[in-house]
C-alpha cells in the first residue's frame, strides 16, 4: 500500500494518490507511515529533477500533492484526539528560501504532538522572527531552509536574537535539505533535526511533553 502511494505521488497521479491516502486512513494506517511514503516519493521526485527528467512544474505539482495529503492526514488526526498543549514553537522558512513542504510537515508533527505552533511562512526576515519571539513568547524556534545559500540567513536570525536580547529565552533548532551539524555550528543554533520526528524529540527534550 505504501509503495503504491510512493509511486502515485512520484508519477504525479494526484487523484490516485489522494484516494490511496483516504483508503489508508480508513483502514487505520498510522499517519507516520503515510507521511513517510510521501517523504520517500519526494526523494524520487528530487532525483528525477536532478537527472533532468522532471522540471520545476513537477516540483510544484509534487509540493501541492504533499500539502493536500498532509491536510487530509491532519484533519483525521485532530478529529481523533483532543490535543493537550505542552509549550510553544515558532517556525518559519528563512529569508531567501520558499521551500515549505518540509517545514509544513514539521509544523504538522509538532502540532499533533501537543505543541502550539506559530508558522511565519516562507522567506521570513530575521526581524520578523525576533518580533514574533517577543509577541508569541515561544520556548523553541525552528528555522527551515533547503537552499545552501540560506545558511547565512539562518545565522542572521540567531545573531538577531542576540541583538534583541532574547537569545537566552529560546532554544533554536534548524533543519531542511542538507542541514547538518557543521551548518548548526556555523549558524550558532542549538541543534539540528534531520526530520520532523527529530524536531518533535528536540522540542520535547527542551520543553517536556
Ligand atoms: C519541491 C522542491 C521545490 C518546490 C518547493 C515547493 C514548496 N512549496 O516547498 C519549488 C518548485 C517551488 C522549488 C523551487 C526551487 N528549488 Co527546489 N526542490 C524541491 C525538492 C524536489 C524537494 C524538497 C522537499 O520539499 N522535499 C520534501 C521534504 C519532506 O523533504 P525532507 O528534507 O525530508 O524534509 C524533512 C527535513 O528537511 C526536516 N526539516 C525541514 N525543515 C525543518 C526545520 C526544522 C527546525 C527541523 C528540526 C527539521 C526540518 O523535516 C522535514 C520533514 O521530515 C528538492 C530536491 C530534494 N531532493 O530535496 C529541490 C531543491 C531543494 N531545490 C533546489 C533549487 C535550486 C530550487 C530553486 C532555486 C530552483 C530555481 N532554479 O528556481 C527554487 C528555489 C526558490 C527559492 N528562493 O527558494 C535545490 C537546492 C540546491 C541547493 N543545494 O541549494 C534542490 C536540492 C534540487 C536540486 N538538486 O537542485 N523547489
XYZ file of N, CA and C and ligand atoms in Angstrom:
718
model
N 0.837 -1.209 0.000
C 0.000 0.000 0.000
C 0.875 1.263 0.000
N 1.878 1.294 0.918
C 2.755 2.457 0.991
C 3.520 2.653 -0.311
N 4.018 1.540 -0.886
C 4.800 1.656 -2.116
C 3.938 2.177 -3.261
N 2.666 1.756 -3.280
C 1.729 2.245 -4.299
C 1.582 3.763 -4.177
N 1.528 4.215 -2.920
C 1.384 5.654 -2.676
C 2.649 6.397 -3.123
N 3.813 5.808 -2.792
C 5.081 6.422 -3.216
C 5.066 6.592 -4.742
N 4.680 5.528 -5.462
C 4.691 5.587 -6.930
C 3.675 6.592 -7.470
N 2.476 6.612 -6.862
C 1.435 7.528 -7.358
C 1.887 8.985 -7.219
N 2.506 9.309 -6.069
C 2.960 10.698 -5.878
C 4.109 10.989 -6.847
N 5.093 10.072 -6.869
C 6.291 10.313 -7.689
C 5.930 10.420 -9.176
N 4.869 9.695 -9.611
C 4.464 9.746 -11.024
C 3.413 10.818 -11.290
N 3.134 11.645 -10.271
C 2.208 12.782 -10.415
C 0.763 12.360 -10.660
N 0.389 11.162 -10.174
C -1.017 10.757 -10.320
C -1.776 11.239 -9.076
N -2.140 12.515 -9.126
C -2.677 13.199 -7.958
C -3.940 12.545 -7.385
N -4.926 12.302 -8.281
C -6.211 11.784 -7.819
C -6.020 10.420 -7.134
N -5.223 9.582 -7.791
C -4.970 8.244 -7.249
C -4.262 8.342 -5.891
N -3.286 9.259 -5.795
C -2.544 9.411 -4.533
C -3.492 9.790 -3.393
N -4.383 10.758 -3.669
C -5.289 11.216 -2.609
C -6.290 10.121 -2.217
N -6.739 9.359 -3.243
C -7.656 8.245 -2.930
C -6.954 7.191 -2.071
N -5.696 6.917 -2.418
C -4.933 5.930 -1.630
C -4.807 6.387 -0.172
N -4.517 7.680 0.007
C -4.367 8.202 1.375
C -5.676 8.035 2.145
N -6.797 8.406 1.495
C -8.093 8.272 2.183
C -8.346 6.815 2.542
N -8.023 5.919 1.611
C -8.216 4.485 1.851
C -7.346 3.986 2.997
N -6.096 4.461 3.032
C -5.173 4.030 4.085
C -5.669 4.503 5.451
N -6.160 5.752 5.493
C -6.673 6.274 6.766
C -7.879 5.458 7.223
N -8.770 5.179 6.266
C -9.971 4.395 6.603
C -9.580 3.013 7.115
N -8.471 2.481 6.602
C -8.027 1.146 7.012
C -7.202 1.181 8.301
N -7.027 2.389 8.856
C -6.334 2.500 10.142
C -4.824 2.591 10.046
N -4.293 2.922 8.868
C -2.832 3.061 8.730
C -2.342 4.234 9.589
N -1.187 4.048 10.218
C -0.601 5.110 11.044
C -0.266 6.327 10.179
N -0.611 7.542 10.624
C -0.265 8.751 9.864
C 1.234 8.822 9.539
N 2.074 8.368 10.484
C 3.521 8.426 10.265
C 3.923 7.606 9.034
N 3.217 6.490 8.807
C 3.544 5.647 7.646
C 3.184 6.374 6.344
N 2.055 7.071 6.371
C 1.620 7.823 5.181
C 2.617 8.953 4.887
N 3.001 9.664 5.950
C 3.936 10.782 5.761
C 5.303 10.284 5.312
N 5.673 9.101 5.787
C 6.945 8.521 5.392
C 6.939 8.174 3.903
N 5.798 7.647 3.426
C 5.666 7.328 1.995
C 5.762 8.615 1.175
N 5.140 9.692 1.702
C 5.174 10.970 0.997
C 6.622 11.493 0.917
N 7.354 11.291 2.004
C 8.756 11.745 2.029
C 9.598 10.975 1.006
N 9.368 9.627 0.972
C 10.114 8.802 0.008
C 9.811 9.243 -1.415
N 8.530 9.543 -1.679
C 8.132 9.978 -3.019
C 8.848 11.277 -3.392
N 8.992 12.177 -2.409
C 9.668 13.451 -2.689
C 11.142 13.215 -3.015
N 11.723 12.170 -2.422
C 13.118 11.850 -2.760
C 13.210 11.448 -4.229
N 12.231 10.621 -4.666
C 12.219 10.178 -6.063
C 12.049 11.395 -6.986
N 11.118 12.287 -6.597
C 10.881 13.489 -7.407
C 12.177 14.307 -7.495
N 12.849 14.448 -6.361
C 14.108 15.203 -6.325
C 15.163 14.573 -7.232
N 15.241 13.222 -7.208
C 16.229 12.541 -8.061
C 15.911 12.761 -9.539
N 14.608 12.690 -9.870
C 14.223 12.881 -11.273
C 14.511 14.314 -11.729
N 14.349 15.249 -10.795
C 14.655 16.652 -11.102
C 16.159 16.801 -11.350
N 16.946 16.142 -10.488
C 18.402 16.222 -10.647
C 18.859 15.604 -11.970
N 18.187 14.483 -12.375
C 18.553 13.812 -13.634
C 18.058 14.560 -14.862
N 17.154 15.506 -14.646
C 16.631 16.269 -15.783
C 15.408 15.647 -16.436
N 14.778 14.657 -15.760
C 13.544 14.109 -16.333
C 12.323 14.872 -15.805
N 12.482 15.526 -14.661
C 11.425 16.398 -14.147
C 11.953 17.824 -14.129
N 11.005 18.776 -14.218
C 11.381 20.185 -14.210
C 10.592 20.917 -13.119
N 10.712 22.233 -13.052
C 10.042 22.972 -11.970
C 8.538 22.692 -11.834
N 7.770 22.587 -12.964
C 6.333 22.319 -12.791
C 6.066 21.037 -11.999
N 6.901 20.013 -12.206
C 6.709 18.756 -11.459
C 7.020 18.977 -9.973
N 8.043 19.785 -9.687
C 8.370 20.060 -8.282
C 7.184 20.752 -7.610
N 6.594 21.712 -8.340
C 5.466 22.459 -7.773
C 4.274 21.522 -7.564
N 4.011 20.702 -8.585
C 2.900 19.739 -8.519
C 3.093 18.791 -7.321
N 4.329 18.294 -7.157
C 4.615 17.370 -6.054
C 4.353 18.074 -4.718
N 4.753 19.339 -4.643
C 4.524 20.124 -3.432
C 3.046 20.225 -3.122
N 2.241 20.443 -4.187
C 0.800 20.576 -3.959
C 0.169 19.259 -3.513
N 0.619 18.166 -4.127
C 0.058 16.856 -3.727
C 0.373 16.604 -2.248
N 1.632 16.894 -1.878
C 2.039 16.637 -0.493
C 1.263 17.504 0.508
N 1.027 18.771 0.134
C 0.256 19.638 1.040
C -1.149 19.083 1.236
N -1.755 18.600 0.139
C -3.115 18.058 0.267
C -3.124 16.810 1.132
N -2.093 15.979 0.961
C -2.017 14.764 1.782
C -1.900 15.148 3.255
N -1.050 16.133 3.536
C -0.891 16.449 4.958
C -2.170 17.072 5.523
N -2.942 17.799 4.692
C -4.243 18.322 5.150
C -5.198 17.174 5.510
N -5.241 16.163 4.629
C -6.155 15.023 4.871
C -5.754 14.309 6.174
N -4.453 14.020 6.275
C -3.976 13.283 7.452
C -4.241 14.093 8.722
N -3.963 15.398 8.625
C -4.118 16.256 9.796
C -5.581 16.341 10.243
N -6.500 16.493 9.288
C -7.899 16.629 9.694
C -8.369 15.355 10.389
N -7.918 14.199 9.914
C -8.311 12.953 10.582
C -7.686 12.825 11.972
N -6.435 13.274 12.073
C -5.765 13.113 13.367
C -6.363 14.027 14.423
N -6.693 15.259 14.042
C -7.232 16.185 15.043
C -8.648 15.790 15.439
N -9.363 15.153 14.487
C -10.703 14.651 14.828
C -10.591 13.552 15.888
N -9.558 12.733 15.697
C -9.442 11.526 16.509
C -8.996 11.787 17.947
N -8.276 12.870 18.160
C -7.767 13.068 19.515
C -7.838 14.518 19.980
N -8.120 14.678 21.217
C -8.117 16.002 21.831
C -6.656 16.287 22.195
N -6.111 17.385 21.665
C -4.685 17.609 21.878
C -4.419 18.522 23.082
N -3.532 18.048 23.970
C -3.147 18.848 25.129
C -1.860 19.597 24.769
N -1.801 20.901 25.047
C -0.635 21.697 24.634
C 0.458 21.731 25.696
N 1.709 21.457 25.260
C 2.835 21.426 26.207
C 3.649 22.712 26.228
N 3.698 23.410 25.085
C 4.529 24.602 25.017
C 4.461 25.188 23.618
N 5.224 26.285 23.396
C 5.091 26.990 22.115
C 6.339 26.888 21.240
N 6.112 26.676 19.956
C 7.206 26.650 18.985
C 6.902 27.647 17.867
N 7.884 28.489 17.577
C 7.776 29.429 16.463
C 8.574 28.837 15.303
N 8.001 28.843 14.099
C 8.717 28.227 12.981
C 8.579 29.056 11.719
N 9.541 28.932 10.812
C 9.442 29.620 9.530
C 10.595 29.213 8.630
N 10.406 29.426 7.328
C 11.495 29.226 6.361
C 12.208 30.568 6.231
N 13.531 30.535 6.350
C 14.294 31.787 6.443
C 14.307 32.580 5.129
N 14.717 33.832 5.249
C 14.704 34.740 4.093
C 15.536 34.199 2.931
N 14.973 34.323 1.726
C 15.676 33.862 0.529
C 15.232 32.488 0.075
N 14.421 31.823 0.887
C 14.018 30.446 0.595
C 12.499 30.322 0.641
N 11.935 29.655 -0.382
C 10.480 29.499 -0.392
C 10.038 28.043 -0.242
N 10.989 27.134 0.007
C 10.596 25.730 0.208
C 9.819 25.614 1.519
N 8.638 25.016 1.457
C 7.895 24.910 2.719
C 7.291 23.536 3.001
N 7.513 22.580 2.111
C 6.886 21.268 2.334
C 7.443 20.622 3.610
N 8.779 20.616 3.730
C 9.410 20.027 4.920
C 8.978 20.758 6.185
N 8.971 22.094 6.115
C 8.540 22.890 7.274
C 7.099 22.574 7.657
N 6.256 22.432 6.637
C 4.845 22.156 6.932
C 4.680 20.794 7.607
N 5.510 19.837 7.205
C 5.430 18.519 7.853
C 5.892 18.636 9.312
N 6.973 19.411 9.528
C 7.468 19.619 10.897
C 6.377 20.300 11.741
N 5.755 21.335 11.183
C 4.693 22.063 11.886
C 3.567 21.110 12.262
N 3.180 20.316 11.274
C 2.110 19.348 11.464
C 2.436 18.349 12.591
N 3.667 17.821 12.559
C 4.045 16.819 13.570
C 4.143 17.440 14.963
N 4.646 18.679 15.043
C 4.715 19.353 16.349
C 3.298 19.584 16.868
N 2.438 20.039 15.966
C 1.051 20.325 16.311
C 0.359 19.068 16.882
N 0.440 17.968 16.138
C -0.274 16.771 16.600
C 0.400 16.128 17.816
N 1.651 16.534 18.095
C 2.319 16.026 19.293
C 2.177 16.983 20.473
N 1.258 17.928 20.356
C 0.895 18.723 21.517
C 1.611 20.044 21.706
N 2.228 20.592 20.651
C 2.845 21.912 20.791
C 1.988 22.956 20.080
N 1.936 24.158 20.652
C 1.231 25.254 19.990
C 2.244 25.866 19.019
N 1.951 25.819 17.742
C 2.936 26.247 16.754
C 2.465 27.496 16.015
N 3.354 28.491 15.947
C 3.073 29.668 15.113
C 4.001 29.583 13.910
N 3.403 29.476 12.731
C 4.173 29.328 11.498
C 4.197 30.668 10.757
N 5.401 31.229 10.609
C 5.518 32.544 9.962
C 5.561 32.441 8.440
N 5.564 31.219 7.903
C 5.548 31.071 6.449
C 6.938 30.969 5.849
N 7.090 31.486 4.627
C 8.369 31.359 3.915
C 9.017 32.723 3.725
N 10.320 32.695 3.373
C 11.047 33.934 3.063
C 10.940 34.934 4.220
N 11.132 34.438 5.436
C 10.902 35.262 6.631
C 12.189 35.991 7.066
N 12.170 37.331 7.083
C 13.361 38.068 7.518
C 13.630 37.923 9.019
N 14.898 38.110 9.399
C 15.316 37.926 10.791
C 14.481 38.753 11.766
N 14.191 40.022 11.382
C 13.436 40.897 12.311
C 12.048 40.355 12.600
N 11.472 39.665 11.596
C 10.131 39.130 11.805
C 10.191 38.009 12.859
N 11.296 37.237 12.836
C 11.455 36.195 13.853
C 11.591 36.827 15.231
N 12.444 37.849 15.352
C 12.672 38.420 16.693
C 11.410 39.096 17.221
N 10.677 39.775 16.310
C 9.425 40.405 16.739
C 8.451 39.340 17.255
N 8.357 38.235 16.496
C 7.416 37.172 16.879
C 7.853 36.485 18.178
N 9.175 36.428 18.418
C 9.635 35.838 19.693
C 9.120 36.705 20.846
N 9.202 38.043 20.658
C 8.719 38.934 21.716
C 7.205 38.848 21.912
N 6.468 38.756 20.798
C 4.994 38.740 20.887
C 4.431 37.379 21.309
N 4.947 36.310 20.697
C 4.370 34.969 20.891
C 4.993 34.240 22.089
N 6.215 34.654 22.456
C 6.935 34.061 23.603
C 7.089 32.535 23.524
N 7.666 32.042 22.435
C 7.870 30.593 22.315
C 9.077 30.152 23.155
N 9.118 28.859 23.488
C 10.321 28.323 24.139
C 11.316 27.824 23.080
N 10.766 27.473 21.911
C 11.601 26.915 20.842
C 11.336 27.652 19.530
N 12.438 27.886 18.774
C 12.303 28.484 17.441
C 12.877 27.497 16.426
N 12.128 27.227 15.364
C 12.588 26.319 14.308
C 12.823 27.083 13.021
N 14.038 26.944 12.474
C 14.351 27.620 11.212
C 14.509 26.567 10.132
N 13.764 26.729 9.038
C 13.859 25.776 7.939
C 14.529 26.440 6.747
N 15.337 25.662 6.027
C 15.974 26.180 4.813
C 16.469 25.036 3.953
N 16.122 25.046 2.662
C 16.533 23.961 1.757
C 17.659 24.363 0.825
N 17.905 25.658 0.700
C 18.970 26.121 -0.191
C 20.240 26.326 0.623
N 21.368 25.828 0.102
C 22.629 26.022 0.832
C 22.932 27.527 0.965
N 22.388 28.288 0.021
C 22.576 29.744 0.050
C 22.031 30.413 1.305
N 21.056 29.778 1.963
C 20.394 30.490 3.070
C 20.967 30.180 4.465
N 22.115 29.487 4.508
C 22.715 29.254 5.835
C 23.071 30.578 6.506
N 23.463 31.565 5.672
C 23.753 32.891 6.236
C 22.502 33.527 6.834
N 21.378 33.310 6.164
C 20.121 33.878 6.678
C 19.769 33.243 8.025
N 20.088 31.933 8.182
C 19.836 31.273 9.472
C 20.720 31.896 10.550
N 21.996 32.082 10.182
C 22.948 32.699 11.119
C 22.457 34.093 11.525
N 21.927 34.838 10.547
C 21.419 36.184 10.837
C 20.287 36.165 11.859
N 19.436 35.150 11.760
C 18.330 35.066 12.739
C 18.912 34.861 14.136
N 19.890 33.939 14.236
C 20.492 33.671 15.543
C 21.142 34.951 16.086
N 21.875 35.648 15.217
C 22.513 36.913 15.631
C 21.468 37.944 16.063
N 20.365 38.000 15.291
C 19.314 38.985 15.592
C 18.682 38.724 16.959
N 18.585 37.445 17.346
C 18.002 37.161 18.668
C 18.941 37.671 19.771
N 20.258 37.637 19.486
C 21.216 38.161 20.483
C 21.047 39.669 20.608
N 20.987 40.336 19.450
C 20.835 41.805 19.448
C 19.547 42.226 20.142
N 18.496 41.428 19.941
C 17.190 41.788 20.530
C 17.108 41.374 22.005
N 18.178 40.734 22.509
C 18.216 40.334 23.918
C 17.319 39.150 24.264
N 16.974 38.319 23.251
C 16.077 37.187 23.528
C 16.746 35.828 23.282
N 18.065 35.845 22.988
C 18.726 34.575 22.640
C 18.617 33.545 23.769
N 18.723 34.019 25.023
C 18.702 33.057 26.138
C 17.277 32.649 26.536
N 16.299 33.213 25.877
C 14.902 32.841 26.186
C 14.413 31.696 25.306
N 15.134 31.415 24.216
C 14.674 30.373 23.277
C 15.775 29.382 22.926
N 15.340 28.158 22.607
C 16.235 27.173 22.003
C 15.976 27.253 20.511
N 17.054 27.229 19.720
C 16.863 27.345 18.269
C 17.275 26.045 17.578
N 16.353 25.474 16.805
C 16.682 24.274 16.020
C 16.560 24.614 14.544
N 17.427 23.984 13.753
C 17.381 24.235 12.311
C 17.224 22.913 11.571
N 16.770 22.998 10.316
C 16.618 21.778 9.536
C 16.234 22.091 8.110
N 16.191 21.033 7.293
C 15.836 21.189 5.884
C 17.003 20.836 4.990
N 16.699 20.211 3.863
C 17.716 19.918 2.844
C 18.983 19.296 3.383
N 20.113 19.981 3.154
C 21.432 19.437 3.511
C 21.926 19.887 4.887
N 21.056 20.471 5.683
C 21.482 20.966 7.001
C 22.062 19.824 7.838
N 23.216 20.077 8.443
C 23.855 19.062 9.301
C 24.536 19.773 10.482
N 25.342 19.036 11.220
C 25.907 19.644 12.425
C 26.916 20.750 12.106
N 27.596 20.634 10.964
C 28.517 21.708 10.544
C 27.743 23.011 10.371
N 26.583 22.891 9.722
C 25.745 24.071 9.483
C 25.255 24.627 10.822
N 24.890 23.712 11.713
C 24.430 24.153 13.031
C 25.513 24.990 13.716
N 26.771 24.473 13.681
C 27.873 25.213 14.324
C 28.034 26.572 13.667
N 27.986 26.589 12.329
C 28.164 27.840 11.579
C 27.111 28.876 11.958
N 25.866 28.410 12.106
C 24.776 29.356 12.362
C 24.675 29.760 13.828
N 25.218 28.917 14.722
C 25.099 29.194 16.156
C 23.792 28.697 16.755
N 23.068 27.858 15.997
C 21.814 27.293 16.524
C 22.139 26.251 17.599
N 21.125 25.860 18.377
C 21.361 24.896 19.459
C 21.369 23.448 18.972
N 20.594 23.152 17.922
C 20.519 21.770 17.433
C 20.022 21.756 16.001
N 20.249 20.644 15.320
C 19.625 20.486 14.012
C 18.851 19.176 14.034
N 17.804 19.126 13.208
C 16.999 17.909 13.153
C 16.881 17.441 11.724
N 17.072 16.120 11.516
C 17.056 15.638 10.134
C 15.641 15.423 9.597
N 14.690 15.268 10.496
C 13.318 15.112 10.025
C 12.321 15.607 11.075
N 11.043 15.459 10.744
C 10.008 16.030 11.612
C 9.963 15.356 12.984
N 10.220 14.052 13.027
C 10.195 13.368 14.324
C 11.318 13.859 15.223
N 12.466 14.154 14.588
C 13.598 14.697 15.340
C 13.232 16.087 15.904
N 12.510 16.858 15.119
C 12.066 18.179 15.598
C 11.182 18.007 16.833
N 10.300 17.014 16.790
C 9.415 16.750 17.932
C 10.255 16.327 19.149
N 11.224 15.429 18.923
C 12.065 14.963 20.041
C 12.854 16.113 20.658
N 13.371 16.992 19.802
C 14.131 18.140 20.325
C 13.230 19.022 21.178
N 12.036 19.337 20.650
C 11.117 20.205 21.402
C 10.714 19.534 22.709
N 10.480 18.233 22.657
C 10.123 17.515 23.894
C 11.266 17.566 24.896
N 12.489 17.427 24.395
C 13.658 17.461 25.277
C 13.793 18.810 25.967
N 13.471 19.885 25.245
C 13.642 21.228 25.808
C 12.455 21.669 26.660
N 11.249 21.314 26.174
C 10.040 21.803 26.851
C 9.424 20.745 27.755
N 9.607 19.494 27.375
C 8.883 18.403 28.048
C 7.651 18.080 27.220
N 6.865 17.093 27.682
C 5.636 16.753 26.964
C 5.751 15.535 26.085
C 9.766 20.545 -4.022
C 11.013 21.355 -4.354
C 10.825 22.671 -4.809
C 9.450 23.344 -4.876
C 9.107 23.790 -3.432
C 7.622 23.715 -3.193
C 7.348 24.028 -1.760
N 6.146 24.540 -1.560
O 8.147 23.815 -0.854
C 9.715 24.557 -5.828
C 9.391 24.165 -7.247
C 8.978 25.849 -5.507
C 11.229 24.684 -5.699
C 11.893 25.843 -6.029
C 13.280 25.939 -6.060
N 14.177 24.986 -5.813
Co 13.670 23.291 -5.054
N 13.398 21.451 -4.569
C 12.326 20.786 -4.255
C 12.700 19.298 -3.949
C 12.364 18.412 -5.145
C 12.060 18.682 -2.752
C 12.194 19.483 -1.456
C 11.139 18.980 -0.490
O 10.139 19.628 -0.233
N 11.339 17.766 -0.003
C 10.356 17.091 0.821
C 10.656 17.255 2.314
C 9.619 16.480 3.099
O 11.974 16.852 2.486
P 12.818 16.500 3.811
O 14.174 17.083 3.649
O 12.698 15.042 4.093
O 12.063 17.302 4.970
C 12.396 16.999 6.305
C 13.656 17.675 6.819
O 14.199 18.583 5.890
C 13.226 18.293 8.122
N 13.072 19.742 8.231
C 12.658 20.650 7.332
N 12.601 21.853 7.881
C 12.957 21.737 9.166
C 13.061 22.659 10.199
C 13.463 22.244 11.470
C 13.564 23.234 12.552
C 13.805 20.871 11.691
C 14.299 20.436 13.018
C 13.694 19.936 10.659
C 13.275 20.377 9.413
O 11.929 17.740 8.409
C 11.276 17.516 7.166
C 10.134 16.540 7.346
O 10.552 15.293 7.881
C 14.268 19.428 -3.706
C 15.101 18.200 -4.101
C 15.304 17.235 -2.955
N 15.658 16.043 -3.308
O 15.172 17.573 -1.796
C 14.616 20.660 -4.561
C 15.800 21.532 -4.120
C 15.783 21.767 -2.615
N 15.529 22.857 -4.841
C 16.576 23.375 -5.306
C 16.593 24.594 -6.024
C 17.931 25.026 -6.604
C 15.422 25.362 -6.198
C 15.308 26.702 -6.930
C 16.434 27.722 -6.675
C 15.164 26.376 -8.425
C 15.148 27.541 -9.394
N 16.082 27.471 -10.290
O 14.345 28.435 -9.277
C 13.948 27.225 -6.390
C 14.143 27.998 -5.055
C 13.496 29.298 -4.978
C 13.695 29.841 -3.550
N 14.120 31.072 -3.438
O 13.505 29.161 -2.556
C 17.839 22.589 -4.980
C 18.677 23.215 -3.846
C 20.172 23.116 -4.130
C 20.993 23.717 -3.026
N 21.959 22.925 -2.595
O 20.809 24.786 -2.549
C 17.245 21.161 -4.674
C 18.072 20.323 -3.699
C 17.124 20.435 -6.055
C 18.469 20.232 -6.733
N 19.104 19.104 -6.538
O 18.941 21.084 -7.439
N 11.794 23.582 -5.254
